[in-house]
PDB file of C-alpha atoms in Angstrom:
ATOM      1  CA  UNK A 927      -8.578 -26.435  39.472  1.00  0.00           C
ATOM      2  CA  UNK A 928     -12.330 -25.833  38.041  1.00  0.00           C
ATOM      3  CA  UNK A 929     -11.750 -21.855  38.597  1.00  0.00           C
ATOM      4  CA  UNK A 930      -8.432 -21.547  37.014  1.00  0.00           C
ATOM      5  CA  UNK A 931     -10.195 -24.122  34.104  1.00  0.00           C
ATOM      6  CA  UNK A 932     -13.221 -21.494  33.943  1.00  0.00           C
ATOM      7  CA  UNK A 933     -10.468 -18.572  34.056  1.00  0.00           C
ATOM      8  CA  UNK A 934      -8.298 -20.526  30.815  1.00  0.00           C
ATOM      9  CA  UNK A 935     -12.061 -20.893  29.351  1.00  0.00           C
ATOM     10  CA  UNK A 936     -12.515 -17.320  29.877  1.00  0.00           C
ATOM     11  CA  UNK A 937      -9.483 -16.236  28.395  1.00  0.00           C
ATOM     12  CA  UNK A 938      -9.821 -18.201  25.503  1.00  0.00           C
ATOM     13  CA  UNK A 939     -13.708 -17.136  24.723  1.00  0.00           C
ATOM     14  CA  UNK A 940     -12.674 -13.344  24.989  1.00  0.00           C
ATOM     15  CA  UNK A 941      -9.379 -13.801  22.331  1.00  0.00           C
ATOM     16  CA  UNK A 942     -11.301 -15.351  20.139  1.00  0.00           C
ATOM     17  CA  UNK A 943     -14.173 -13.391  20.145  1.00  0.00           C
ATOM     18  CA  UNK A 944     -11.981 -10.566  20.240  1.00  0.00           C
ATOM     19  CA  UNK A 945     -11.120 -12.072  16.691  1.00  0.00           C
ATOM     20  CA  UNK A 946     -14.526 -12.432  15.199  1.00  0.00           C
ATOM     21  CA  UNK A 947     -15.072  -9.162  16.338  1.00  0.00           C
ATOM     22  CA  UNK A 948     -11.296  -7.950  14.281  1.00  0.00           C
ATOM     23  CA  UNK A 949     -12.417 -10.217  11.522  1.00  0.00           C
ATOM     24  CA  UNK A 950     -16.272  -9.318  11.049  1.00  0.00           C
ATOM     25  CA  UNK A 951     -15.526  -6.288   9.240  1.00  0.00           C
ATOM     26  CA  UNK A 952     -14.087  -7.595   6.720  1.00  0.00           C
ATOM     27  CA  UNK A 953     -16.127  -7.974   3.697  1.00  0.00           C
ATOM     28  CA  UNK A 954     -15.144 -11.527   2.708  1.00  0.00           C
ATOM     29  CA  UNK A 955     -16.289 -11.480  -1.420  1.00  0.00           C
ATOM     30  CA  UNK A 956     -16.148  -7.575  -2.546  1.00  0.00           C
ATOM     31  CA  UNK A 957     -13.084  -8.241  -4.629  1.00  0.00           C
ATOM     32  CA  UNK A 958     -13.966 -11.791  -6.077  1.00  0.00           C
ATOM     33  CA  UNK A 959     -12.851 -12.295  -9.489  1.00  0.00           C
ATOM     34  CA  UNK A 960     -10.426  -9.451  -8.722  1.00  0.00           C
ATOM     35  CA  UNK A 961      -6.536  -9.411  -9.823  1.00  0.00           C
ATOM     36  CA  UNK A 962      -4.472  -7.148  -8.271  1.00  0.00           C
ATOM     37  CA  UNK A 963      -0.770  -6.693  -8.863  1.00  0.00           C
ATOM     38  CA  UNK A 964       0.781  -4.794  -5.112  1.00  0.00           C
ATOM     39  CA  UNK A 965       4.488  -3.374  -5.969  1.00  0.00           C
ATOM     40  CA  UNK A 966       6.837  -3.695  -2.634  1.00  0.00           C
ATOM     41  CA  UNK A 967       4.022  -5.895  -0.940  1.00  0.00           C
ATOM     42  CA  UNK A 968       6.199  -8.061   1.018  1.00  0.00           C
ATOM     43  CA  UNK A 969       6.335  -6.310   4.181  1.00  0.00           C
ATOM     44  CA  UNK A 970       4.947  -3.618   5.430  1.00  0.00           C
ATOM     45  CA  UNK A 971       2.084  -1.286   4.284  1.00  0.00           C
ATOM     46  CA  UNK A 972       2.191  -3.275   0.996  1.00  0.00           C
ATOM     47  CA  UNK A 973       2.206  -6.585   2.496  1.00  0.00           C
ATOM     48  CA  UNK A 974      -1.016  -5.435   4.178  1.00  0.00           C
ATOM     49  CA  UNK A 975      -2.538  -3.848   1.352  1.00  0.00           C
ATOM     50  CA  UNK A 976      -2.270  -7.559  -0.011  1.00  0.00           C
ATOM     51  CA  UNK A 977      -3.258  -9.552   2.364  1.00  0.00           C
ATOM     52  CA  UNK A 978      -6.719  -7.250   2.462  1.00  0.00           C
ATOM     53  CA  UNK A 979      -7.138  -7.729  -0.698  1.00  0.00           C
ATOM     54  CA  UNK A 980      -6.640 -11.355  -1.002  1.00  0.00           C
ATOM     55  CA  UNK A 981      -8.952 -11.253   2.510  1.00  0.00           C
ATOM     56  CA  UNK A 982     -11.812  -9.655   0.280  1.00  0.00           C
ATOM     57  CA  UNK A 983     -11.555 -12.344  -2.560  1.00  0.00           C
ATOM     58  CA  UNK A 984      -8.893 -10.864  -4.988  1.00  0.00           C
ATOM     59  CA  UNK A 985      -6.483 -13.237  -6.107  1.00  0.00           C
ATOM     60  CA  UNK A 986      -2.495 -11.066  -5.800  1.00  0.00           C
ATOM     61  CA  UNK A 987       0.698 -11.235  -6.695  1.00  0.00           C
ATOM     62  CA  UNK A 988       3.431  -9.430  -4.612  1.00  0.00           C
ATOM     63  CA  UNK A 989       7.041  -8.138  -5.271  1.00  0.00           C
ATOM     64  CA  UNK A 990      10.064  -7.196  -3.751  1.00  0.00           C
ATOM     65  CA  UNK A 991      13.452  -7.028  -4.532  1.00  0.00           C
ATOM     66  CA  UNK A 992      14.782  -9.926  -2.887  1.00  0.00           C
ATOM     67  CA  UNK A 993      13.995 -13.909  -3.544  1.00  0.00           C
ATOM     68  CA  UNK A 994      13.258 -14.408  -0.424  1.00  0.00           C
ATOM     69  CA  UNK A 995      11.523 -12.200   0.997  1.00  0.00           C
ATOM     70  CA  UNK A 996       8.872 -12.945  -1.676  1.00  0.00           C
ATOM     71  CA  UNK A 997       9.127 -16.241  -0.485  1.00  0.00           C
ATOM     72  CA  UNK A 998       8.366 -15.798   2.433  1.00  0.00           C
ATOM     73  CA  UNK A 999       5.326 -13.120   2.216  1.00  0.00           C
ATOM     74  CA  UNK A1000       3.984 -15.981   0.489  1.00  0.00           C
ATOM     75  CA  UNK A1001       4.187 -18.687   2.434  1.00  0.00           C
ATOM     76  CA  UNK A1002       2.475 -16.289   5.189  1.00  0.00           C
ATOM     77  CA  UNK A1003      -0.223 -15.619   2.658  1.00  0.00           C
ATOM     78  CA  UNK A1004      -1.144 -19.086   1.858  1.00  0.00           C
ATOM     79  CA  UNK A1005      -0.618 -20.585   5.404  1.00  0.00           C
ATOM     80  CA  UNK A1006      -4.080 -18.214   5.666  1.00  0.00           C
ATOM     81  CA  UNK A1007      -5.409 -20.217   2.412  1.00  0.00           C
ATOM     82  CA  UNK A1008      -4.985 -16.799   0.328  1.00  0.00           C
ATOM     83  CA  UNK A1009      -4.681 -16.431  -3.678  1.00  0.00           C
ATOM     84  CA  UNK A1010      -1.074 -15.277  -4.174  1.00  0.00           C
ATOM     85  CA  UNK A1011       1.693 -15.502  -6.547  1.00  0.00           C
ATOM     86  CA  UNK A1012       4.360 -13.625  -6.515  1.00  0.00           C
ATOM     87  CA  UNK A1013       8.459 -12.273  -7.809  1.00  0.00           C
ATOM     88  CA  UNK A1014      11.470 -10.232  -7.951  1.00  0.00           C
ATOM     89  CA  UNK A1015      10.604  -6.819  -9.304  1.00  0.00           C
ATOM     90  CA  UNK A1016      12.814  -3.839  -9.394  1.00  0.00           C
ATOM     91  CA  UNK A1017      10.406  -1.279 -10.513  1.00  0.00           C
ATOM     92  CA  UNK A1018      13.073   0.939 -11.601  1.00  0.00           C
ATOM     93  CA  UNK A1019      13.925  -2.308 -14.771  1.00  0.00           C
ATOM     94  CA  UNK A1020      11.147  -2.486 -17.212  1.00  0.00           C
ATOM     95  CA  UNK A1021      12.088  -5.931 -17.761  1.00  0.00           C
ATOM     96  CA  UNK A1022      10.694  -6.930 -14.060  1.00  0.00           C
ATOM     97  CA  UNK A1023       7.495  -4.407 -14.762  1.00  0.00           C
ATOM     98  CA  UNK A1024       7.017  -6.277 -17.809  1.00  0.00           C
ATOM     99  CA  UNK A1025       6.935  -9.837 -15.762  1.00  0.00           C
ATOM    100  CA  UNK A1026       5.218  -8.604 -13.428  1.00  0.00           C
ATOM    101  CA  UNK A1027       2.070  -7.764 -15.479  1.00  0.00           C
ATOM    102  CA  UNK A1028       2.817 -10.823 -17.203  1.00  0.00           C
ATOM    103  CA  UNK A1029       2.856 -12.980 -15.017  1.00  0.00           C
ATOM    104  CA  UNK A1030      -0.595 -12.312 -13.209  1.00  0.00           C
ATOM    105  CA  UNK A1031      -1.794 -12.765 -16.486  1.00  0.00           C
ATOM    106  CA  UNK A1032      -0.292 -16.293 -16.592  1.00  0.00           C
ATOM    107  CA  UNK A1033      -1.286 -17.369 -13.416  1.00  0.00           C
ATOM    108  CA  UNK A1034      -4.859 -15.517 -12.740  1.00  0.00           C
ATOM    109  CA  UNK A1035      -6.015 -14.275 -16.221  1.00  0.00           C
ATOM    110  CA  UNK A1036      -5.423 -10.525 -16.479  1.00  0.00           C
ATOM    111  CA  UNK A1037      -4.897  -7.634 -13.829  1.00  0.00           C
ATOM    112  CA  UNK A1038      -8.341  -5.875 -12.699  1.00  0.00           C
ATOM    113  CA  UNK A1039      -6.376  -3.547 -10.024  1.00  0.00           C
ATOM    114  CA  UNK A1040      -2.773  -1.583  -9.881  1.00  0.00           C
ATOM    115  CA  UNK A1041      -1.785  -0.923  -5.819  1.00  0.00           C
ATOM    116  CA  UNK A1042       1.774   1.011  -6.879  1.00  0.00           C
ATOM    117  CA  UNK A1043       3.532   0.892  -3.271  1.00  0.00           C
ATOM    118  CA  UNK A1044       7.222   1.000  -3.521  1.00  0.00           C
ATOM    119  CA  UNK A1045       9.194   4.068  -2.427  1.00  0.00           C
ATOM    120  CA  UNK A1046      13.021   5.577  -1.586  1.00  0.00           C
ATOM    121  CA  UNK A1047      14.340   7.540   0.566  1.00  0.00           C
ATOM    122  CA  UNK A1048      18.049   7.100   0.421  1.00  0.00           C
ATOM    123  CA  UNK A1049      19.089  10.633   1.864  1.00  0.00           C
ATOM    124  CA  UNK A1050      18.143  12.601   5.357  1.00  0.00           C
ATOM    125  CA  UNK A1051      17.691  16.319   4.598  1.00  0.00           C
ATOM    126  CA  UNK A1052      16.373  18.770   3.476  1.00  0.00           C
ATOM    127  CA  UNK A1053      14.882  19.325  -0.189  1.00  0.00           C
ATOM    128  CA  UNK A1054      17.681  21.683  -0.984  1.00  0.00           C
ATOM    129  CA  UNK A1055      20.364  19.685   0.678  1.00  0.00           C
ATOM    130  CA  UNK A1056      19.954  16.779  -1.744  1.00  0.00           C
ATOM    131  CA  UNK A1057      22.576  15.514  -3.620  1.00  0.00           C
ATOM    132  CA  UNK A1058      21.355  14.605  -7.336  1.00  0.00           C
ATOM    133  CA  UNK A1059      21.925  11.268  -7.765  1.00  0.00           C
ATOM    134  CA  UNK A1060      19.990  11.160  -3.947  1.00  0.00           C
ATOM    135  CA  UNK A1061      17.409  13.226  -5.917  1.00  0.00           C
ATOM    136  CA  UNK A1062      17.430  11.373  -8.870  1.00  0.00           C
ATOM    137  CA  UNK A1063      17.195   8.021  -7.042  1.00  0.00           C
ATOM    138  CA  UNK A1064      14.136   9.193  -5.526  1.00  0.00           C
ATOM    139  CA  UNK A1065      11.849  10.537  -8.749  1.00  0.00           C
ATOM    140  CA  UNK A1066      13.042   7.367 -10.585  1.00  0.00           C
ATOM    141  CA  UNK A1067      11.704   4.827  -7.757  1.00  0.00           C
ATOM    142  CA  UNK A1068       8.764   7.373  -6.088  1.00  0.00           C
ATOM    143  CA  UNK A1069       7.641   9.062  -9.423  1.00  0.00           C
ATOM    144  CA  UNK A1070       9.213   7.605 -12.411  1.00  0.00           C
ATOM    145  CA  UNK A1071       8.283   4.250 -11.865  1.00  0.00           C
ATOM    146  CA  UNK A1072       4.986   5.087 -10.353  1.00  0.00           C
ATOM    147  CA  UNK A1073       4.218   6.354 -13.600  1.00  0.00           C
ATOM    148  CA  UNK A1074       5.918   3.441 -15.562  1.00  0.00           C
ATOM    149  CA  UNK A1075       3.695   0.949 -14.027  1.00  0.00           C
ATOM    150  CA  UNK A1076       0.357   2.884 -14.330  1.00  0.00           C
ATOM    151  CA  UNK A1077       0.918   3.272 -18.368  1.00  0.00           C
ATOM    152  CA  UNK A1078       2.374  -0.406 -18.978  1.00  0.00           C
ATOM    153  CA  UNK A1079      -0.953  -1.773 -16.457  1.00  0.00           C
ATOM    154  CA  UNK A1080      -3.474   0.222 -18.449  1.00  0.00           C
ATOM    155  CA  UNK A1081      -3.754  -2.947 -21.619  1.00  0.00           C
ATOM    156  CA  UNK A1082      -3.957  -5.381 -19.093  1.00  0.00           C
ATOM    157  CA  UNK A1083      -7.011  -3.862 -17.488  1.00  0.00           C
ATOM    158  CA  UNK A1084      -8.868  -2.586 -20.544  1.00  0.00           C
ATOM    159  CA  UNK A1085      -9.104  -5.768 -21.767  1.00  0.00           C
ATOM    160  CA  UNK A1086     -10.696  -6.307 -18.470  1.00  0.00           C
ATOM    161  CA  UNK A1087     -13.374  -3.096 -18.786  1.00  0.00           C
ATOM    162  CA  UNK A1088     -12.005  -1.473 -16.579  1.00  0.00           C
ATOM    163  CA  UNK A1089     -10.000  -1.815 -13.154  1.00  0.00           C
ATOM    164  CA  UNK A1090      -8.045   0.364 -10.164  1.00  0.00           C
ATOM    165  CA  UNK A1091      -5.023   2.464 -10.058  1.00  0.00           C
ATOM    166  CA  UNK A1092      -4.102   3.284  -6.347  1.00  0.00           C
ATOM    167  CA  UNK A1093      -1.000   5.173  -5.788  1.00  0.00           C
ATOM    168  CA  UNK A1094       0.911   5.015  -2.605  1.00  0.00           C
ATOM    169  CA  UNK A1095       1.761   8.760  -1.469  1.00  0.00           C
ATOM    170  CA  UNK A1096       2.105   9.775   2.189  1.00  0.00           C
ATOM    171  CA  UNK A1097       1.019  12.970   4.546  1.00  0.00           C
ATOM    172  CA  UNK A1098       4.281  14.501   3.399  1.00  0.00           C
ATOM    173  CA  UNK A1099       3.048  15.232   0.270  1.00  0.00           C
ATOM    174  CA  UNK A1100       1.073  18.190   2.097  1.00  0.00           C
ATOM    175  CA  UNK A1101       3.223  18.741   4.648  1.00  0.00           C
ATOM    176  CA  UNK A1102       6.706  18.512   3.980  1.00  0.00           C
ATOM    177  CA  UNK A1103       9.152  16.309   6.602  1.00  0.00           C
ATOM    178  CA  UNK A1104      11.705  18.568   6.934  1.00  0.00           C
ATOM    179  CA  UNK A1105      14.486  15.471   7.297  1.00  0.00           C
ATOM    180  CA  UNK A1106      12.901  13.978   4.126  1.00  0.00           C
ATOM    181  CA  UNK A1107      12.624  17.398   2.208  1.00  0.00           C
ATOM    182  CA  UNK A1108      13.239  15.605  -1.710  1.00  0.00           C
ATOM    183  CA  UNK A1109      10.803  12.581  -0.777  1.00  0.00           C
ATOM    184  CA  UNK A1110       8.198  14.911   0.396  1.00  0.00           C
ATOM    185  CA  UNK A1111       8.249  16.482  -3.120  1.00  0.00           C
ATOM    186  CA  UNK A1112       8.075  12.987  -4.606  1.00  0.00           C
ATOM    187  CA  UNK A1113       5.025  12.488  -2.426  1.00  0.00           C
ATOM    188  CA  UNK A1114       3.189  15.753  -3.696  1.00  0.00           C
ATOM    189  CA  UNK A1115       3.978  14.621  -7.002  1.00  0.00           C
ATOM    190  CA  UNK A1116       2.213  11.865  -6.554  1.00  0.00           C
ATOM    191  CA  UNK A1117      -0.860  13.734  -6.307  1.00  0.00           C
ATOM    192  CA  UNK A1118      -1.156  15.825  -9.266  1.00  0.00           C
ATOM    193  CA  UNK A1119      -0.094  12.564 -11.136  1.00  0.00           C
ATOM    194  CA  UNK A1120      -3.329  11.481  -9.311  1.00  0.00           C
ATOM    195  CA  UNK A1121      -5.893  13.722 -10.583  1.00  0.00           C
ATOM    196  CA  UNK A1122      -3.585  14.210 -14.356  1.00  0.00           C
ATOM    197  CA  UNK A1123      -4.453  10.408 -15.347  1.00  0.00           C
ATOM    198  CA  UNK A1124      -7.746  10.154 -13.032  1.00  0.00           C
ATOM    199  CA  UNK A1125      -8.800  12.825 -15.964  1.00  0.00           C
ATOM    200  CA  UNK A1126      -7.566  10.808 -18.616  1.00  0.00           C
ATOM    201  CA  UNK A1127      -8.976   7.934 -17.718  1.00  0.00           C
ATOM    202  CA  UNK A1128     -12.576   8.741 -16.656  1.00  0.00           C
ATOM    203  CA  UNK A1129     -14.734   7.354 -19.221  1.00  0.00           C
ATOM    204  CA  UNK A1130     -13.131   4.264 -19.507  1.00  0.00           C
ATOM    205  CA  UNK A1131     -14.252   2.783 -16.011  1.00  0.00           C
ATOM    206  CA  UNK A1132     -10.563   3.285 -14.471  1.00  0.00           C
ATOM    207  CA  UNK A1133     -10.196   4.473 -11.216  1.00  0.00           C
ATOM    208  CA  UNK A1134      -7.195   6.499 -10.299  1.00  0.00           C
ATOM    209  CA  UNK A1135      -6.865   7.434  -7.073  1.00  0.00           C
ATOM    210  CA  UNK A1136      -4.450   7.460  -4.470  1.00  0.00           C
ATOM    211  CA  UNK A1137      -3.447   7.281  -0.517  1.00  0.00           C
ATOM    212  CA  UNK A1138      -1.701   9.903   1.641  1.00  0.00           C
ATOM    213  CA  UNK A1139      -0.389   8.193   5.013  1.00  0.00           C
ATOM    214  CA  UNK A1140       0.563   9.105   8.290  1.00  0.00           C
ATOM    215  CA  UNK A1141       3.373   8.202  10.070  1.00  0.00           C
ATOM    216  CA  UNK A1142       2.862   4.223  10.435  1.00  0.00           C
ATOM    217  CA  UNK A1143       4.664   1.953  12.267  1.00  0.00           C
ATOM    218  CA  UNK A1144       6.450  -0.249  10.308  1.00  0.00           C
ATOM    219  CA  UNK A1145      10.511  -1.119   9.510  1.00  0.00           C
ATOM    220  CA  UNK A1146      10.342   1.907   6.617  1.00  0.00           C
ATOM    221  CA  UNK A1147       9.381   4.583   9.873  1.00  0.00           C
ATOM    222  CA  UNK A1148      11.616   2.383  12.219  1.00  0.00           C
ATOM    223  CA  UNK A1149      13.932   5.404  13.590  1.00  0.00           C
ATOM    224  CA  UNK A1150      10.775   7.088  14.637  1.00  0.00           C
ATOM    225  CA  UNK A1151       9.813   4.752  17.185  1.00  0.00           C
ATOM    226  CA  UNK A1152      13.388   3.970  17.632  1.00  0.00           C
ATOM    227  CA  UNK A1153      13.629   6.342  20.876  1.00  0.00           C
ATOM    228  CA  UNK A1154      10.867   7.197  23.060  1.00  0.00           C
ATOM    229  CA  UNK A1155      11.760  10.946  22.580  1.00  0.00           C
ATOM    230  CA  UNK A1156      11.801  10.590  19.037  1.00  0.00           C
ATOM    231  CA  UNK A1157       8.253   8.874  19.089  1.00  0.00           C
ATOM    232  CA  UNK A1158       6.923  11.152  21.560  1.00  0.00           C
ATOM    233  CA  UNK A1159       8.250  13.960  18.931  1.00  0.00           C
ATOM    234  CA  UNK A1160       6.046  12.084  16.290  1.00  0.00           C
ATOM    235  CA  UNK A1161       2.584  11.781  18.283  1.00  0.00           C
ATOM    236  CA  UNK A1162       3.066  15.688  19.277  1.00  0.00           C
ATOM    237  CA  UNK A1163       1.967  16.195  15.442  1.00  0.00           C
ATOM    238  CA  UNK A1164      -1.132  13.862  15.849  1.00  0.00           C
ATOM    239  CA  UNK A1165      -3.409  14.387  17.202  1.00  0.00           C
ATOM    240  CA  UNK A1166      -5.223  11.040  17.443  1.00  0.00           C
ATOM    241  CA  UNK A1167      -1.799  10.513  19.556  1.00  0.00           C
ATOM    242  CA  UNK A1168      -1.011   7.069  17.874  1.00  0.00           C
ATOM    243  CA  UNK A1169       1.173   6.039  15.439  1.00  0.00           C
ATOM    244  CA  UNK A1170      -1.091   4.596  12.502  1.00  0.00           C
ATOM    245  CA  UNK A1171      -1.338   0.368  11.957  1.00  0.00           C
ATOM    246  CA  UNK A1172      -0.797  -1.211   8.403  1.00  0.00           C
ATOM    247  CA  UNK A1173      -4.498  -2.208   8.987  1.00  0.00           C
ATOM    248  CA  UNK A1174      -5.822   1.925   8.616  1.00  0.00           C
ATOM    249  CA  UNK A1175      -4.283   1.960   5.131  1.00  0.00           C
ATOM    250  CA  UNK A1176      -5.167  -1.392   4.320  1.00  0.00           C
ATOM    251  CA  UNK A1177      -9.158  -1.084   4.996  1.00  0.00           C
ATOM    252  CA  UNK A1178      -9.196   2.443   2.764  1.00  0.00           C
ATOM    253  CA  UNK A1179      -7.054   0.670   0.006  1.00  0.00           C
ATOM    254  CA  UNK A1180      -9.433  -2.592  -0.623  1.00  0.00           C
ATOM    255  CA  UNK A1181     -12.241   0.050  -0.061  1.00  0.00           C
ATOM    256  CA  UNK A1182     -10.887   2.548  -3.284  1.00  0.00           C
ATOM    257  CA  UNK A1183     -10.482  -0.587  -5.233  1.00  0.00           C
ATOM    258  CA  UNK A1184     -13.839  -2.149  -4.725  1.00  0.00           C
ATOM    259  CA  UNK A1185     -17.735  -1.066  -6.731  1.00  0.00           C
ATOM    260  CA  UNK A1186     -17.841   0.941  -3.494  1.00  0.00           C
ATOM    261  CA  UNK A1187     -15.697   3.450  -4.749  1.00  0.00           C
ATOM    262  CA  UNK A1188     -16.946   3.091  -8.198  1.00  0.00           C
ATOM    263  CA  UNK A1189     -17.884   6.854  -8.568  1.00  0.00           C
ATOM    264  CA  UNK A1190     -14.574   8.320  -6.520  1.00  0.00           C
ATOM    265  CA  UNK A1191     -11.742   9.169  -8.725  1.00  0.00           C
ATOM    266  CA  UNK A1192      -8.733  11.838  -8.456  1.00  0.00           C
ATOM    267  CA  UNK A1193      -9.180  11.676  -5.011  1.00  0.00           C
ATOM    268  CA  UNK A1194      -6.264  11.781  -1.978  1.00  0.00           C
ATOM    269  CA  UNK A1195      -7.682   9.996   1.134  1.00  0.00           C
ATOM    270  CA  UNK A1196      -5.766  11.150   3.903  1.00  0.00           C
ATOM    271  CA  UNK A1197      -5.458   8.239   6.866  1.00  0.00           C
ATOM    272  CA  UNK A1198      -3.190  10.116   8.760  1.00  0.00           C
ATOM    273  CA  UNK A1199      -4.510  10.174  12.353  1.00  0.00           C
ATOM    274  CA  UNK A1200      -5.483  13.961  12.425  1.00  0.00           C
ATOM    275  CA  UNK A1201      -2.415  15.064  10.963  1.00  0.00           C
ATOM    276  CA  UNK A1202      -2.779  18.457   8.813  1.00  0.00           C
ATOM    277  CA  UNK A1203      -3.388  17.693   5.184  1.00  0.00           C
ATOM    278  CA  UNK A1204      -3.759  20.865   3.302  1.00  0.00           C
ATOM    279  CA  UNK A1205      -1.227  22.332   0.198  1.00  0.00           C
TER     280      UNK A1205
END
């Protein structure tokens, strides 16, 4: 019995030690006083980014197209003692985008950070096989809404004396995926939007950067890990031989919106396990 107790205690201690090590690298107060708006942030990469920013001290406003998703994500954040608000937002609807920023001002006093994460991909196929309706929807959500969110966030960020805008693109923006042709082109467009917007805002203490995630294990990429064959095919393209984790992206986002990245603007950071990333 004594031996069993010692083994149980050792396992508990190891688990606790592992948890401490996992949390130790997160700077707890790096984003104190900051207010962040993160779109499409109740699951996957978006939720991971919102949670990481909150862990570092930011107050976060999350959003989703469905109220139940907002409620569930808010409950998870608040269970951890994190400061968050949330609401339904279809990023293609102007009134919803305006409400998103109004909620940040109402709940937390302003906006310092925008992370534009919302994306859609209603069609699978090569780029020139996409029909006009699918093309329009992809660009409406992935590009036009991202542009409008950035534009509409500016008055709020300027009131705070500066801040950060981060667009979430994809490795597919550099190396198009054949079955995600139109989606890939939309993500390439975000690389250009990042460059152009950063040049315009460079003297206003507003940094504009972009993250290009590789293949990250989320619901959005569930088809890739649905079978052993498809996952192995994906892993064959990744030098690190593993799929990305949400934490691989959220840490990059937290860095880019912190003062540690104050002299970085107009850049796209690729977090893709070594996948090729040159246009």
